[in-house]
XYZ file of C-alpha atoms in Angstrom:
125
model
C 7.779 -0.915 6.335
C 9.014 -1.438 2.812
C 10.386 -4.948 3.227
C 13.576 -6.296 1.691
C 14.187 -8.133 -1.573
C 16.552 -10.886 -2.732
C 18.238 -9.023 -5.600
C 20.551 -6.017 -5.150
C 19.163 -2.862 -6.695
C 17.051 0.218 -6.159
C 13.374 1.015 -6.502
C 10.889 3.772 -5.814
C 7.498 4.001 -4.177
C 4.768 6.091 -5.744
C 1.241 6.910 -4.656
C -1.894 8.245 -6.292
C -4.386 10.681 -4.797
C -8.099 10.626 -5.752
C -7.381 9.193 -9.208
C -4.821 11.865 -10.100
C -1.277 11.431 -11.348
C 1.265 9.287 -9.541
C 3.525 11.136 -7.104
C 6.824 9.885 -5.711
C 6.896 9.019 -2.013
C 10.536 7.830 -1.982
C 13.128 7.129 -4.666
C 16.464 5.340 -4.921
C 15.587 2.900 -2.110
C 17.912 -0.068 -1.619
C 16.301 -3.502 -2.020
C 18.446 -4.764 0.872
C 17.248 -2.172 3.418
C 13.895 -2.059 5.216
C 12.491 1.489 5.462
C 9.714 3.014 7.535
C 8.202 5.905 5.590
C 5.777 8.581 6.759
C 2.776 8.814 4.452
C 0.185 10.590 6.579
C -1.820 13.377 4.933
C 0.325 15.915 6.827
C 3.610 14.260 5.771
C 2.470 14.209 2.131
C 1.073 17.753 2.251
C -2.386 16.649 1.117
C -5.308 19.025 0.852
C -8.350 18.360 3.078
C -10.244 16.646 0.226
C -7.314 14.477 -0.957
C -6.948 10.796 -0.072
C -4.256 8.289 -1.037
C -6.023 5.690 -3.173
C -3.077 3.689 -4.567
C 0.492 2.807 -3.576
C 2.938 1.246 -6.050
C 6.454 -0.181 -5.671
C 8.384 0.316 -8.937
C 11.369 -2.014 -9.385
C 12.126 -1.691 -13.078
C 13.667 -4.797 -14.606
C 13.999 -7.651 -12.124
C 15.606 -11.046 -12.703
C 13.820 -14.411 -12.625
C 13.300 -15.507 -9.046
C 13.010 -11.945 -7.721
C 11.148 -12.150 -4.394
C 10.690 -10.536 -1.026
C 12.909 -11.538 1.902
C 11.144 -9.494 4.606
C 7.502 -8.829 3.741
C 6.418 -5.223 3.236
C 3.614 -3.928 5.463
C 1.247 -0.992 4.978
C -0.658 0.493 7.879
C -3.745 2.295 6.581
C -6.494 4.337 8.157
C -9.962 4.603 6.639
C -11.727 7.923 6.242
C -13.580 9.006 9.405
C -17.343 8.798 9.366
C -17.855 5.566 7.426
C -21.239 4.112 8.336
C -21.406 0.856 10.271
C -22.193 -1.970 7.847
C -20.637 -0.238 4.860
C -17.782 -1.954 3.051
C -15.058 -1.327 0.519
C -12.879 -3.499 -1.692
C -9.095 -3.644 -1.289
C -7.064 -4.680 -4.338
C -3.442 -5.805 -4.553
C -1.769 -6.707 -7.819
C 1.656 -7.539 -9.128
C 2.707 -7.534 -12.744
C 5.496 -7.341 -15.231
C 6.592 -8.232 -18.729
C 7.721 -11.843 -19.216
C 8.779 -13.120 -22.656
C 7.269 -10.002 -24.207
C 3.851 -10.403 -22.552
C 2.324 -8.622 -19.593
C 1.696 -11.091 -16.750
C -0.341 -10.065 -13.736
C -1.791 -11.540 -10.555
C -4.582 -9.787 -8.645
C -6.205 -10.393 -5.284
C -9.234 -8.608 -3.828
C -10.850 -8.665 -0.408
C -13.752 -6.840 1.205
C -13.368 -4.830 4.395
C -16.546 -4.271 6.410
C -16.915 -1.301 8.762
C -18.140 -2.204 12.242
C -19.725 0.421 14.470
C -19.292 0.832 18.191
C -22.106 -0.687 20.238
C -24.326 1.913 21.892
C -24.152 2.135 24.785
C -20.610 0.851 25.143
C -20.334 -2.291 27.296
C -19.565 -1.649 30.943
C -16.349 -3.170 32.233
C -14.647 -3.469 35.597
C -17.288 -5.448 37.507
């Protein structure tokens, strides 16, 4: 879901595939409406070797105090076949120009892949 924002306006959502150019997922979205958008490989028409690696919300110029009202949420699925114990880094950042300077905040977290126990535990005793 895209979330909602406290200033009336429009924005777009773009995505990037395997380090390529940004593509538009949706444009002219209202900041006051919460959208659920399909972004599966089939919905985006991705080739078998393409993966979405970045998603970006583009608001343009926003006033001081611009903030979310309802939080956006992304539901993601990792590539099949990741080995148990492997990990990858997720990155989220926000930025914009303030008083002529680029200001940015970044957060990172590690996701670890857990494998299924073999054999699977027996249930129903």
